[in-house]
Amino acid sequence: MTKARSAVLAAVDEASGPVSAADVHGFLGEGADLVTVYRALHWLADAAYVEEFAFACEERGVERYYVSKRHPHGHFFHCEGCHRFLPVEGCVAGEIVAALEQERGFTVLSH
C-alpha cells in the first residue's frame, strides 16, 4: 500500500457517506493530484478496501462514488438540491432480497 493509497483510503474511511473522487481530492488538498486519487480509488476498489457504485443525477450526470468497507452496510438518499447523501436507518431491501431468494431459489450476494 503506497502513501497515496493510504491517504485516499483514510479520506474514504473518515467520510460519513459516499464520496466521489473530487470529494476525496478536496479532503486531501494540495497533497495529491486528481489523477493519483482516481488511480488509488480504482486500486482500493479492486483490492476490496472500498465499495464503488455509479449514480446518475439529473444535474451532474453519472458519477462514481466510494464507501469504506470498514463502515457497516448502509443506505442513502441523494438530494438533487444539495447533492449530499442522507443516511437511511435500517434496510428494508434485506427483507425484499430474502423473499426473492426464497421464492426464486437463488442467492443475492450484494444489493
PDB file of N, CA and C in Angstrom:
ATOM      1  N   MET A   1       0.861  -1.177   0.000  1.00  0.00           N
ATOM      2  CA  MET A   1       0.000   0.000   0.000  1.00  0.00           C
ATOM      3  C   MET A   1       0.901   1.231   0.000  1.00  0.00           C
ATOM      4  N   THR A   2       0.731   2.076  -0.988  1.00  0.00           N
ATOM      5  CA  THR A   2       1.531   3.291  -1.085  1.00  0.00           C
ATOM      6  C   THR A   2       1.003   4.372  -0.148  1.00  0.00           C
ATOM      7  N   LYS A   3       1.795   5.431   0.025  1.00  0.00           N
ATOM      8  CA  LYS A   3       1.361   6.555   0.859  1.00  0.00           C
ATOM      9  C   LYS A   3       0.102   7.199   0.281  1.00  0.00           C
ATOM     10  N   ALA A   4       0.056   7.346  -1.047  1.00  0.00           N
ATOM     11  CA  ALA A   4      -1.108   7.966  -1.690  1.00  0.00           C
ATOM     12  C   ALA A   4      -2.353   7.116  -1.471  1.00  0.00           C
ATOM     13  N   ARG A   5      -2.237   5.822  -1.650  1.00  0.00           N
ATOM     14  CA  ARG A   5      -3.383   4.930  -1.435  1.00  0.00           C
ATOM     15  C   ARG A   5      -3.844   4.976   0.018  1.00  0.00           C
ATOM     16  N   SER A   6      -2.900   4.999   0.938  1.00  0.00           N
ATOM     17  CA  SER A   6      -3.252   5.087   2.361  1.00  0.00           C
ATOM     18  C   SER A   6      -3.991   6.376   2.675  1.00  0.00           C
ATOM     19  N   ALA A   7      -3.540   7.481   2.091  1.00  0.00           N
ATOM     20  CA  ALA A   7      -4.185   8.772   2.324  1.00  0.00           C
ATOM     21  C   ALA A   7      -5.594   8.784   1.747  1.00  0.00           C
ATOM     22  N   VAL A   8      -5.751   8.230   0.548  1.00  0.00           N
ATOM     23  CA  VAL A   8      -7.077   8.165  -0.080  1.00  0.00           C
ATOM     24  C   VAL A   8      -7.994   7.263   0.742  1.00  0.00           C
ATOM     25  N   LEU A   9      -7.494   6.112   1.173  1.00  0.00           N
ATOM     26  CA  LEU A   9      -8.295   5.211   1.998  1.00  0.00           C
ATOM     27  C   LEU A   9      -8.706   5.886   3.299  1.00  0.00           C
ATOM     28  N   ALA A  10      -7.811   6.611   3.931  1.00  0.00           N
ATOM     29  CA  ALA A  10      -8.140   7.316   5.173  1.00  0.00           C
ATOM     30  C   ALA A  10      -9.243   8.341   4.932  1.00  0.00           C
ATOM     31  N   ALA A  11      -9.199   9.037   3.792  1.00  0.00           N
ATOM     32  CA  ALA A  11     -10.236  10.019   3.467  1.00  0.00           C
ATOM     33  C   ALA A  11     -11.594   9.343   3.289  1.00  0.00           C
ATOM     34  N   VAL A  12     -11.623   8.197   2.611  1.00  0.00           N
ATOM     35  CA  VAL A  12     -12.885   7.468   2.413  1.00  0.00           C
ATOM     36  C   VAL A  12     -13.380   6.915   3.753  1.00  0.00           C
ATOM     37  N   ASP A  13     -12.467   6.393   4.563  1.00  0.00           N
ATOM     38  CA  ASP A  13     -12.832   5.851   5.877  1.00  0.00           C
ATOM     39  C   ASP A  13     -13.440   6.921   6.785  1.00  0.00           C
ATOM     40  N   GLU A  14     -12.928   8.136   6.710  1.00  0.00           N
ATOM     41  CA  GLU A  14     -13.392   9.226   7.576  1.00  0.00           C
ATOM     42  C   GLU A  14     -14.705   9.848   7.104  1.00  0.00           C
ATOM     43  N   ALA A  15     -15.072   9.615   5.860  1.00  0.00           N
ATOM     44  CA  ALA A  15     -16.302  10.204   5.320  1.00  0.00           C
ATOM     45  C   ALA A  15     -17.525   9.571   5.981  1.00  0.00           C
ATOM     46  N   SER A  16     -18.563  10.366   6.142  1.00  0.00           N
ATOM     47  CA  SER A  16     -19.783   9.863   6.784  1.00  0.00           C
ATOM     48  C   SER A  16     -20.746   9.213   5.789  1.00  0.00           C
ATOM     49  N   GLY A  17     -20.386   9.225   4.519  1.00  0.00           N
ATOM     50  CA  GLY A  17     -21.238   8.629   3.484  1.00  0.00           C
ATOM     51  C   GLY A  17     -20.441   8.473   2.207  1.00  0.00           C
ATOM     52  N   PRO A  18     -21.109   8.172   1.110  1.00  0.00           N
ATOM     53  CA  PRO A  18     -20.424   8.008  -0.169  1.00  0.00           C
ATOM     54  C   PRO A  18     -19.692   9.279  -0.589  1.00  0.00           C
ATOM     55  N   VAL A  19     -18.505   9.109  -1.182  1.00  0.00           N
ATOM     56  CA  VAL A  19     -17.710  10.237  -1.663  1.00  0.00           C
ATOM     57  C   VAL A  19     -17.254   9.979  -3.094  1.00  0.00           C
ATOM     58  N   SER A  20     -17.112  11.047  -3.844  1.00  0.00           N
ATOM     59  CA  SER A  20     -16.595  10.968  -5.210  1.00  0.00           C
ATOM     60  C   SER A  20     -15.085  11.192  -5.189  1.00  0.00           C
ATOM     61  N   ALA A  21     -14.448  10.967  -6.320  1.00  0.00           N
ATOM     62  CA  ALA A  21     -13.016  11.240  -6.420  1.00  0.00           C
ATOM     63  C   ALA A  21     -12.747  12.727  -6.168  1.00  0.00           C
ATOM     64  N   ALA A  22     -13.629  13.589  -6.657  1.00  0.00           N
ATOM     65  CA  ALA A  22     -13.467  15.033  -6.424  1.00  0.00           C
ATOM     66  C   ALA A  22     -13.570  15.355  -4.934  1.00  0.00           C
ATOM     67  N   ASP A  23     -14.478  14.674  -4.226  1.00  0.00           N
ATOM     68  CA  ASP A  23     -14.593  14.873  -2.778  1.00  0.00           C
ATOM     69  C   ASP A  23     -13.288  14.492  -2.077  1.00  0.00           C
ATOM     70  N   VAL A  24     -12.763  13.328  -2.426  1.00  0.00           N
ATOM     71  CA  VAL A  24     -11.514  12.846  -1.810  1.00  0.00           C
ATOM     72  C   VAL A  24     -10.388  13.824  -2.118  1.00  0.00           C
ATOM     73  N   HIS A  25     -10.312  14.275  -3.358  1.00  0.00           N
ATOM     74  CA  HIS A  25      -9.285  15.239  -3.757  1.00  0.00           C
ATOM     75  C   HIS A  25      -9.396  16.505  -2.909  1.00  0.00           C
ATOM     76  N   GLY A  26     -10.631  16.954  -2.682  1.00  0.00           N
ATOM     77  CA  GLY A  26     -10.849  18.132  -1.832  1.00  0.00           C
ATOM     78  C   GLY A  26     -10.406  17.907  -0.402  1.00  0.00           C
ATOM     79  N   PHE A  27     -10.649  16.703   0.136  1.00  0.00           N
ATOM     80  CA  PHE A  27     -10.227  16.379   1.502  1.00  0.00           C
ATOM     81  C   PHE A  27      -8.700  16.411   1.623  1.00  0.00           C
ATOM     82  N   LEU A  28      -8.021  15.910   0.584  1.00  0.00           N
ATOM     83  CA  LEU A  28      -6.564  15.817   0.627  1.00  0.00           C
ATOM     84  C   LEU A  28      -5.879  17.141   0.329  1.00  0.00           C
ATOM     85  N   GLY A  29      -6.570  18.040  -0.334  1.00  0.00           N
ATOM     86  CA  GLY A  29      -5.999  19.343  -0.661  1.00  0.00           C
ATOM     87  C   GLY A  29      -4.854  19.242  -1.644  1.00  0.00           C
ATOM     88  N   GLU A  30      -3.842  20.027  -1.427  1.00  0.00           N
ATOM     89  CA  GLU A  30      -2.697  20.106  -2.345  1.00  0.00           C
ATOM     90  C   GLU A  30      -1.817  18.851  -2.295  1.00  0.00           C
ATOM     91  N   GLY A  31      -2.091  17.959  -1.356  1.00  0.00           N
ATOM     92  CA  GLY A  31      -1.246  16.794  -1.155  1.00  0.00           C
ATOM     93  C   GLY A  31      -1.292  15.747  -2.256  1.00  0.00           C
ATOM     94  N   ALA A  32      -2.306  15.769  -3.106  1.00  0.00           N
ATOM     95  CA  ALA A  32      -2.414  14.746  -4.160  1.00  0.00           C
ATOM     96  C   ALA A  32      -3.140  15.329  -5.363  1.00  0.00           C
ATOM     97  N   ASP A  33      -2.707  14.936  -6.543  1.00  0.00           N
ATOM     98  CA  ASP A  33      -3.417  15.402  -7.732  1.00  0.00           C
ATOM     99  C   ASP A  33      -4.587  14.473  -8.023  1.00  0.00           C
ATOM    100  N   LEU A  34      -5.519  14.938  -8.833  1.00  0.00           N
ATOM    101  CA  LEU A  34      -6.753  14.198  -9.090  1.00  0.00           C
ATOM    102  C   LEU A  34      -6.499  12.856  -9.777  1.00  0.00           C
ATOM    103  N   VAL A  35      -5.523  12.787 -10.658  1.00  0.00           N
ATOM    104  CA  VAL A  35      -5.205  11.525 -11.340  1.00  0.00           C
ATOM    105  C   VAL A  35      -4.756  10.474 -10.326  1.00  0.00           C
ATOM    106  N   THR A  36      -3.937  10.880  -9.370  1.00  0.00           N
ATOM    107  CA  THR A  36      -3.479   9.967  -8.320  1.00  0.00           C
ATOM    108  C   THR A  36      -4.655   9.464  -7.497  1.00  0.00           C
ATOM    109  N   VAL A  37      -5.599  10.361  -7.196  1.00  0.00           N
ATOM    110  CA  VAL A  37      -6.783   9.973  -6.434  1.00  0.00           C
ATOM    111  C   VAL A  37      -7.589   8.934  -7.204  1.00  0.00           C
ATOM    112  N   TYR A  38      -7.832   9.171  -8.497  1.00  0.00           N
ATOM    113  CA  TYR A  38      -8.571   8.206  -9.316  1.00  0.00           C
ATOM    114  C   TYR A  38      -7.869   6.857  -9.350  1.00  0.00           C
ATOM    115  N   ARG A  39      -6.581   6.851  -9.555  1.00  0.00           N
ATOM    116  CA  ARG A  39      -5.819   5.593  -9.602  1.00  0.00           C
ATOM    117  C   ARG A  39      -5.886   4.861  -8.264  1.00  0.00           C
ATOM    118  N   ALA A  40      -5.739   5.605  -7.178  1.00  0.00           N
ATOM    119  CA  ALA A  40      -5.792   4.996  -5.848  1.00  0.00           C
ATOM    120  C   ALA A  40      -7.172   4.409  -5.574  1.00  0.00           C
ATOM    121  N   LEU A  41      -8.230   5.142  -5.910  1.00  0.00           N
ATOM    122  CA  LEU A  41      -9.590   4.636  -5.693  1.00  0.00           C
ATOM    123  C   LEU A  41      -9.851   3.372  -6.504  1.00  0.00           C
ATOM    124  N   HIS A  42      -9.374   3.354  -7.748  1.00  0.00           N
ATOM    125  CA  HIS A  42      -9.544   2.160  -8.591  1.00  0.00           C
ATOM    126  C   HIS A  42      -8.832   0.962  -7.952  1.00  0.00           C
ATOM    127  N   TRP A  43      -7.611   1.164  -7.494  1.00  0.00           N
ATOM    128  CA  TRP A  43      -6.854   0.086  -6.851  1.00  0.00           C
ATOM    129  C   TRP A  43      -7.549  -0.366  -5.571  1.00  0.00           C
ATOM    130  N   LEU A  44      -7.991   0.589  -4.746  1.00  0.00           N
ATOM    131  CA  LEU A  44      -8.649   0.255  -3.481  1.00  0.00           C
ATOM    132  C   LEU A  44      -9.956  -0.516  -3.707  1.00  0.00           C
ATOM    133  N   ALA A  45     -10.678  -0.178  -4.760  1.00  0.00           N
ATOM    134  CA  ALA A  45     -11.911  -0.913  -5.087  1.00  0.00           C
ATOM    135  C   ALA A  45     -11.570  -2.329  -5.549  1.00  0.00           C
ATOM    136  N   ASP A  46     -10.570  -2.459  -6.415  1.00  0.00           N
ATOM    137  CA  ASP A  46     -10.162  -3.794  -6.884  1.00  0.00           C
ATOM    138  C   ASP A  46      -9.652  -4.667  -5.742  1.00  0.00           C
ATOM    139  N   ALA A  47      -9.007  -4.050  -4.761  1.00  0.00           N
ATOM    140  CA  ALA A  47      -8.455  -4.787  -3.624  1.00  0.00           C
ATOM    141  C   ALA A  47      -9.476  -4.961  -2.496  1.00  0.00           C
ATOM    142  N   ALA A  48     -10.714  -4.505  -2.714  1.00  0.00           N
ATOM    143  CA  ALA A  48     -11.836  -4.664  -1.774  1.00  0.00           C
ATOM    144  C   ALA A  48     -11.669  -3.878  -0.471  1.00  0.00           C
ATOM    145  N   TYR A  49     -10.942  -2.765  -0.518  1.00  0.00           N
ATOM    146  CA  TYR A  49     -10.878  -1.872   0.639  1.00  0.00           C
ATOM    147  C   TYR A  49     -12.075  -0.924   0.659  1.00  0.00           C
ATOM    148  N   VAL A  50     -12.580  -0.594  -0.531  1.00  0.00           N
ATOM    149  CA  VAL A  50     -13.734   0.283  -0.654  1.00  0.00           C
ATOM    150  C   VAL A  50     -14.730  -0.345  -1.618  1.00  0.00           C
ATOM    151  N   GLU A  51     -15.978   0.053  -1.471  1.00  0.00           N
ATOM    152  CA  GLU A  51     -17.023  -0.378  -2.398  1.00  0.00           C
ATOM    153  C   GLU A  51     -17.336   0.799  -3.295  1.00  0.00           C
ATOM    154  N   GLU A  52     -17.495   0.548  -4.585  1.00  0.00           N
ATOM    155  CA  GLU A  52     -17.801   1.619  -5.525  1.00  0.00           C
ATOM    156  C   GLU A  52     -19.146   1.378  -6.192  1.00  0.00           C
ATOM    157  N   PHE A  53     -19.799   2.476  -6.559  1.00  0.00           N
ATOM    158  CA  PHE A  53     -21.042   2.378  -7.308  1.00  0.00           C
ATOM    159  C   PHE A  53     -21.194   3.612  -8.179  1.00  0.00           C
ATOM    160  N   ALA A  54     -21.914   3.451  -9.267  1.00  0.00           N
ATOM    161  CA  ALA A  54     -22.199   4.570 -10.160  1.00  0.00           C
ATOM    162  C   ALA A  54     -23.598   5.073  -9.845  1.00  0.00           C
ATOM    163  N   PHE A  55     -23.749   6.396  -9.863  1.00  0.00           N
ATOM    164  CA  PHE A  55     -25.022   7.008  -9.531  1.00  0.00           C
ATOM    165  C   PHE A  55     -25.335   8.074 -10.568  1.00  0.00           C
ATOM    166  N   ALA A  56     -26.560   8.062 -11.074  1.00  0.00           N
ATOM    167  CA  ALA A  56     -26.986   9.040 -12.072  1.00  0.00           C
ATOM    168  C   ALA A  56     -27.786  10.150 -11.408  1.00  0.00           C
ATOM    169  N   CYS A  57     -27.370  11.371 -11.643  1.00  0.00           N
ATOM    170  CA  CYS A  57     -28.050  12.555 -11.126  1.00  0.00           C
ATOM    171  C   CYS A  57     -28.437  13.405 -12.332  1.00  0.00           C
ATOM    172  N   GLU A  58     -29.635  13.934 -12.323  1.00  0.00           N
ATOM    173  CA  GLU A  58     -30.112  14.714 -13.461  1.00  0.00           C
ATOM    174  C   GLU A  58     -29.189  15.898 -13.771  1.00  0.00           C
ATOM    175  N   GLU A  59     -28.687  16.560 -12.753  1.00  0.00           N
ATOM    176  CA  GLU A  59     -27.847  17.744 -12.955  1.00  0.00           C
ATOM    177  C   GLU A  59     -26.403  17.407 -13.285  1.00  0.00           C
ATOM    178  N   ARG A  60     -25.852  16.407 -12.598  1.00  0.00           N
ATOM    179  CA  ARG A  60     -24.428  16.090 -12.736  1.00  0.00           C
ATOM    180  C   ARG A  60     -24.130  14.907 -13.648  1.00  0.00           C
ATOM    181  N   GLY A  61     -25.138  14.206 -14.083  1.00  0.00           N
ATOM    182  CA  GLY A  61     -24.908  13.022 -14.901  1.00  0.00           C
ATOM    183  C   GLY A  61     -24.492  11.841 -14.041  1.00  0.00           C
ATOM    184  N   VAL A  62     -23.772  10.912 -14.632  1.00  0.00           N
ATOM    185  CA  VAL A  62     -23.341   9.711 -13.917  1.00  0.00           C
ATOM    186  C   VAL A  62     -21.997   9.977 -13.252  1.00  0.00           C
ATOM    187  N   GLU A  63     -21.953   9.717 -11.947  1.00  0.00           N
ATOM    188  CA  GLU A  63     -20.713   9.844 -11.187  1.00  0.00           C
ATOM    189  C   GLU A  63     -20.468   8.561 -10.412  1.00  0.00           C
ATOM    190  N   ARG A  64     -19.206   8.277 -10.154  1.00  0.00           N
ATOM    191  CA  ARG A  64     -18.829   7.101  -9.377  1.00  0.00           C
ATOM    192  C   ARG A  64     -18.558   7.547  -7.942  1.00  0.00           C
ATOM    193  N   TYR A  65     -19.065   6.748  -6.989  1.00  0.00           N
ATOM    194  CA  TYR A  65     -18.909   7.058  -5.570  1.00  0.00           C
ATOM    195  C   TYR A  65     -18.278   5.876  -4.855  1.00  0.00           C
ATOM    196  N   TYR A  66     -17.685   6.173  -3.707  1.00  0.00           N
ATOM    197  CA  TYR A  66     -16.940   5.169  -2.945  1.00  0.00           C
ATOM    198  C   TYR A  66     -17.364   5.216  -1.480  1.00  0.00           C
ATOM    199  N   VAL A  67     -17.435   4.019  -0.883  1.00  0.00           N
ATOM    200  CA  VAL A  67     -17.796   3.870   0.531  1.00  0.00           C
ATOM    201  C   VAL A  67     -16.790   2.913   1.160  1.00  0.00           C
ATOM    202  N   SER A  68     -16.385   3.220   2.379  1.00  0.00           N
ATOM    203  CA  SER A  68     -15.439   2.377   3.088  1.00  0.00           C
ATOM    204  C   SER A  68     -16.077   1.036   3.440  1.00  0.00           C
ATOM    205  N   LYS A  69     -15.329  -0.029   3.274  1.00  0.00           N
ATOM    206  CA  LYS A  69     -15.792  -1.354   3.690  1.00  0.00           C
ATOM    207  C   LYS A  69     -15.713  -1.502   5.210  1.00  0.00           C
ATOM    208  N   ARG A  70     -15.074  -0.555   5.877  1.00  0.00           N
ATOM    209  CA  ARG A  70     -14.977  -0.594   7.335  1.00  0.00           C
ATOM    210  C   ARG A  70     -16.258  -0.112   8.004  1.00  0.00           C
ATOM    211  N   HIS A  71     -17.082   0.612   7.249  1.00  0.00           N
ATOM    212  CA  HIS A  71     -18.362   1.074   7.785  1.00  0.00           C
ATOM    213  C   HIS A  71     -19.396  -0.036   7.634  1.00  0.00           C
ATOM    214  N   PRO A  72     -20.367  -0.094   8.531  1.00  0.00           N
ATOM    215  CA  PRO A  72     -21.427  -1.094   8.369  1.00  0.00           C
ATOM    216  C   PRO A  72     -22.254  -0.793   7.121  1.00  0.00           C
ATOM    217  N   HIS A  73     -22.884  -1.833   6.613  1.00  0.00           N
ATOM    218  CA  HIS A  73     -23.745  -1.694   5.435  1.00  0.00           C
ATOM    219  C   HIS A  73     -24.761  -0.587   5.670  1.00  0.00           C
ATOM    220  N   GLY A  74     -24.982   0.255   4.680  1.00  0.00           N
ATOM    221  CA  GLY A  74     -25.932   1.350   4.854  1.00  0.00           C
ATOM    222  C   GLY A  74     -26.612   1.718   3.551  1.00  0.00           C
ATOM    223  N   HIS A  75     -27.674   2.503   3.669  1.00  0.00           N
ATOM    224  CA  HIS A  75     -28.416   3.007   2.518  1.00  0.00           C
ATOM    225  C   HIS A  75     -28.535   4.515   2.649  1.00  0.00           C
ATOM    226  N   PHE A  76     -28.620   5.192   1.502  1.00  0.00           N
ATOM    227  CA  PHE A  76     -28.652   6.640   1.482  1.00  0.00           C
ATOM    228  C   PHE A  76     -29.657   7.143   0.457  1.00  0.00           C
ATOM    229  N   PHE A  77     -30.232   8.308   0.739  1.00  0.00           N
ATOM    230  CA  PHE A  77     -30.981   9.060  -0.255  1.00  0.00           C
ATOM    231  C   PHE A  77     -30.045  10.135  -0.783  1.00  0.00           C
ATOM    232  N   HIS A  78     -30.196  10.478  -2.037  1.00  0.00           N
ATOM    233  CA  HIS A  78     -29.395  11.542  -2.633  1.00  0.00           C
ATOM    234  C   HIS A  78     -30.286  12.759  -2.847  1.00  0.00           C
ATOM    235  N   CYS A  79     -29.876  13.900  -2.328  1.00  0.00           N
ATOM    236  CA  CYS A  79     -30.626  15.146  -2.507  1.00  0.00           C
ATOM    237  C   CYS A  79     -30.147  15.807  -3.799  1.00  0.00           C
ATOM    238  N   GLU A  80     -31.061  15.998  -4.757  1.00  0.00           N
ATOM    239  CA  GLU A  80     -30.673  16.629  -6.016  1.00  0.00           C
ATOM    240  C   GLU A  80     -30.532  18.139  -5.880  1.00  0.00           C
ATOM    241  N   GLY A  81     -30.904  18.707  -4.729  1.00  0.00           N
ATOM    242  CA  GLY A  81     -30.714  20.128  -4.493  1.00  0.00           C
ATOM    243  C   GLY A  81     -29.302  20.442  -4.016  1.00  0.00           C
ATOM    244  N   CYS A  82     -28.853  19.721  -2.984  1.00  0.00           N
ATOM    245  CA  CYS A  82     -27.527  19.985  -2.404  1.00  0.00           C
ATOM    246  C   CYS A  82     -26.503  18.910  -2.770  1.00  0.00           C
ATOM    247  N   HIS A  83     -26.939  17.835  -3.376  1.00  0.00           N
ATOM    248  CA  HIS A  83     -26.085  16.727  -3.836  1.00  0.00           C
ATOM    249  C   HIS A  83     -25.376  15.995  -2.709  1.00  0.00           C
ATOM    250  N   ARG A  84     -25.972  16.021  -1.533  1.00  0.00           N
ATOM    251  CA  ARG A  84     -25.436  15.233  -0.428  1.00  0.00           C
ATOM    252  C   ARG A  84     -26.193  13.924  -0.336  1.00  0.00           C
ATOM    253  N   PHE A  85     -25.545  12.938   0.266  1.00  0.00           N
ATOM    254  CA  PHE A  85     -26.189  11.671   0.555  1.00  0.00           C
ATOM    255  C   PHE A  85     -26.667  11.707   1.998  1.00  0.00           C
ATOM    256  N   LEU A  86     -27.920  11.371   2.223  1.00  0.00           N
ATOM    257  CA  LEU A  86     -28.501  11.379   3.552  1.00  0.00           C
ATOM    258  C   LEU A  86     -28.744   9.946   3.990  1.00  0.00           C
ATOM    259  N   PRO A  87     -28.220   9.542   5.165  1.00  0.00           N
ATOM    260  CA  PRO A  87     -28.363   8.148   5.598  1.00  0.00           C
ATOM    261  C   PRO A  87     -29.812   7.779   5.892  1.00  0.00           C
ATOM    262  N   VAL A  88     -30.164   6.532   5.584  1.00  0.00           N
ATOM    263  CA  VAL A  88     -31.476   5.976   5.872  1.00  0.00           C
ATOM    264  C   VAL A  88     -31.278   4.884   6.912  1.00  0.00           C
ATOM    265  N   GLU A  89     -32.021   4.972   7.990  1.00  0.00           N
ATOM    266  CA  GLU A  89     -31.900   3.968   9.051  1.00  0.00           C
ATOM    267  C   GLU A  89     -32.552   2.660   8.609  1.00  0.00           C
ATOM    268  N   GLY A  90     -31.931   1.558   8.935  1.00  0.00           N
ATOM    269  CA  GLY A  90     -32.494   0.247   8.616  1.00  0.00           C
ATOM    270  C   GLY A  90     -32.282  -0.131   7.161  1.00  0.00           C
ATOM    271  N   CYS A  91     -32.695  -1.340   6.833  1.00  0.00           N
ATOM    272  CA  CYS A  91     -32.508  -1.847   5.481  1.00  0.00           C
ATOM    273  C   CYS A  91     -33.725  -2.665   5.073  1.00  0.00           C
ATOM    274  N   VAL A  92     -34.693  -2.024   4.461  1.00  0.00           N
ATOM    275  CA  VAL A  92     -35.875  -2.756   4.006  1.00  0.00           C
ATOM    276  C   VAL A  92     -35.540  -3.629   2.802  1.00  0.00           C
ATOM    277  N   ALA A  93     -34.452  -3.307   2.118  1.00  0.00           N
ATOM    278  CA  ALA A  93     -34.052  -4.122   0.970  1.00  0.00           C
ATOM    279  C   ALA A  93     -33.724  -5.546   1.409  1.00  0.00           C
ATOM    280  N   GLY A  94     -33.227  -5.705   2.623  1.00  0.00           N
ATOM    281  CA  GLY A  94     -32.898  -7.034   3.132  1.00  0.00           C
ATOM    282  C   GLY A  94     -34.103  -7.953   3.162  1.00  0.00           C
ATOM    283  N   GLU A  95     -35.243  -7.420   3.550  1.00  0.00           N
ATOM    284  CA  GLU A  95     -36.476  -8.212   3.580  1.00  0.00           C
ATOM    285  C   GLU A  95     -36.899  -8.614   2.164  1.00  0.00           C
ATOM    286  N   ILE A  96     -36.792  -7.686   1.233  1.00  0.00           N
ATOM    287  CA  ILE A  96     -37.162  -7.954  -0.162  1.00  0.00           C
ATOM    288  C   ILE A  96     -36.222  -8.996  -0.760  1.00  0.00           C
ATOM    289  N   VAL A  97     -34.936  -8.847  -0.503  1.00  0.00           N
ATOM    290  CA  VAL A  97     -33.937  -9.791  -1.018  1.00  0.00           C
ATOM    291  C   VAL A  97     -34.195 -11.188  -0.473  1.00  0.00           C
ATOM    292  N   ALA A  98     -34.451 -11.300   0.824  1.00  0.00           N
ATOM    293  CA  ALA A  98     -34.714 -12.617   1.428  1.00  0.00           C
ATOM    294  C   ALA A  98     -35.931 -13.273   0.795  1.00  0.00           C
ATOM    295  N   ALA A  99     -36.990 -12.504   0.552  1.00  0.00           N
ATOM    296  CA  ALA A  99     -38.196 -13.059  -0.073  1.00  0.00           C
ATOM    297  C   ALA A  99     -37.907 -13.523  -1.495  1.00  0.00           C
ATOM    298  N   LEU A 100     -37.151 -12.740  -2.253  1.00  0.00           N
ATOM    299  CA  LEU A 100     -36.803 -13.134  -3.626  1.00  0.00           C
ATOM    300  C   LEU A 100     -35.931 -14.384  -3.650  1.00  0.00           C
ATOM    301  N   GLU A 101     -34.987 -14.459  -2.724  1.00  0.00           N
ATOM    302  CA  GLU A 101     -34.130 -15.648  -2.661  1.00  0.00           C
ATOM    303  C   GLU A 101     -34.955 -16.900  -2.418  1.00  0.00           C
ATOM    304  N   GLN A 102     -35.875 -16.822  -1.481  1.00  0.00           N
ATOM    305  CA  GLN A 102     -36.708 -17.976  -1.160  1.00  0.00           C
ATOM    306  C   GLN A 102     -37.647 -18.310  -2.325  1.00  0.00           C
ATOM    307  N   GLU A 103     -38.261 -17.301  -2.897  1.00  0.00           N
ATOM    308  CA  GLU A 103     -39.231 -17.504  -3.976  1.00  0.00           C
ATOM    309  C   GLU A 103     -38.593 -18.029  -5.254  1.00  0.00           C
ATOM    310  N   ARG A 104     -37.412 -17.516  -5.586  1.00  0.00           N
ATOM    311  CA  ARG A 104     -36.785 -17.848  -6.873  1.00  0.00           C
ATOM    312  C   ARG A 104     -35.638 -18.839  -6.780  1.00  0.00           C
ATOM    313  N   GLY A 105     -35.209 -19.138  -5.560  1.00  0.00           N
ATOM    314  CA  GLY A 105     -34.180 -20.152  -5.373  1.00  0.00           C
ATOM    315  C   GLY A 105     -32.758 -19.718  -5.728  1.00  0.00           C
ATOM    316  N   PHE A 106     -32.444 -18.444  -5.619  1.00  0.00           N
ATOM    317  CA  PHE A 106     -31.071 -18.003  -5.860  1.00  0.00           C
ATOM    318  C   PHE A 106     -30.556 -17.241  -4.643  1.00  0.00           C
ATOM    319  N   THR A 107     -29.262 -16.917  -4.671  1.00  0.00           N
ATOM    320  CA  THR A 107     -28.630 -16.191  -3.568  1.00  0.00           C
ATOM    321  C   THR A 107     -28.152 -14.849  -4.058  1.00  0.00           C
ATOM    322  N   VAL A 108     -28.561 -13.779  -3.400  1.00  0.00           N
ATOM    323  CA  VAL A 108     -28.116 -12.433  -3.723  1.00  0.00           C
ATOM    324  C   VAL A 108     -26.847 -12.162  -2.915  1.00  0.00           C
ATOM    325  N   LEU A 109     -25.784 -11.792  -3.607  1.00  0.00           N
ATOM    326  CA  LEU A 109     -24.504 -11.540  -2.933  1.00  0.00           C
ATOM    327  C   LEU A 109     -24.371 -10.106  -2.454  1.00  0.00           C
ATOM    328  N   SER A 110     -25.072  -9.175  -3.105  1.00  0.00           N
ATOM    329  CA  SER A 110     -24.967  -7.771  -2.729  1.00  0.00           C
ATOM    330  C   SER A 110     -26.144  -7.008  -3.299  1.00  0.00           C
ATOM    331  N   HIS A 111     -26.523  -5.928  -2.632  1.00  0.00           N
ATOM    332  CA  HIS A 111     -27.550  -5.051  -3.186  1.00  0.00           C
ATOM    333  C   HIS A 111     -27.175  -3.598  -2.923  1.00  0.00           C
TER     334      HIS A 111
END
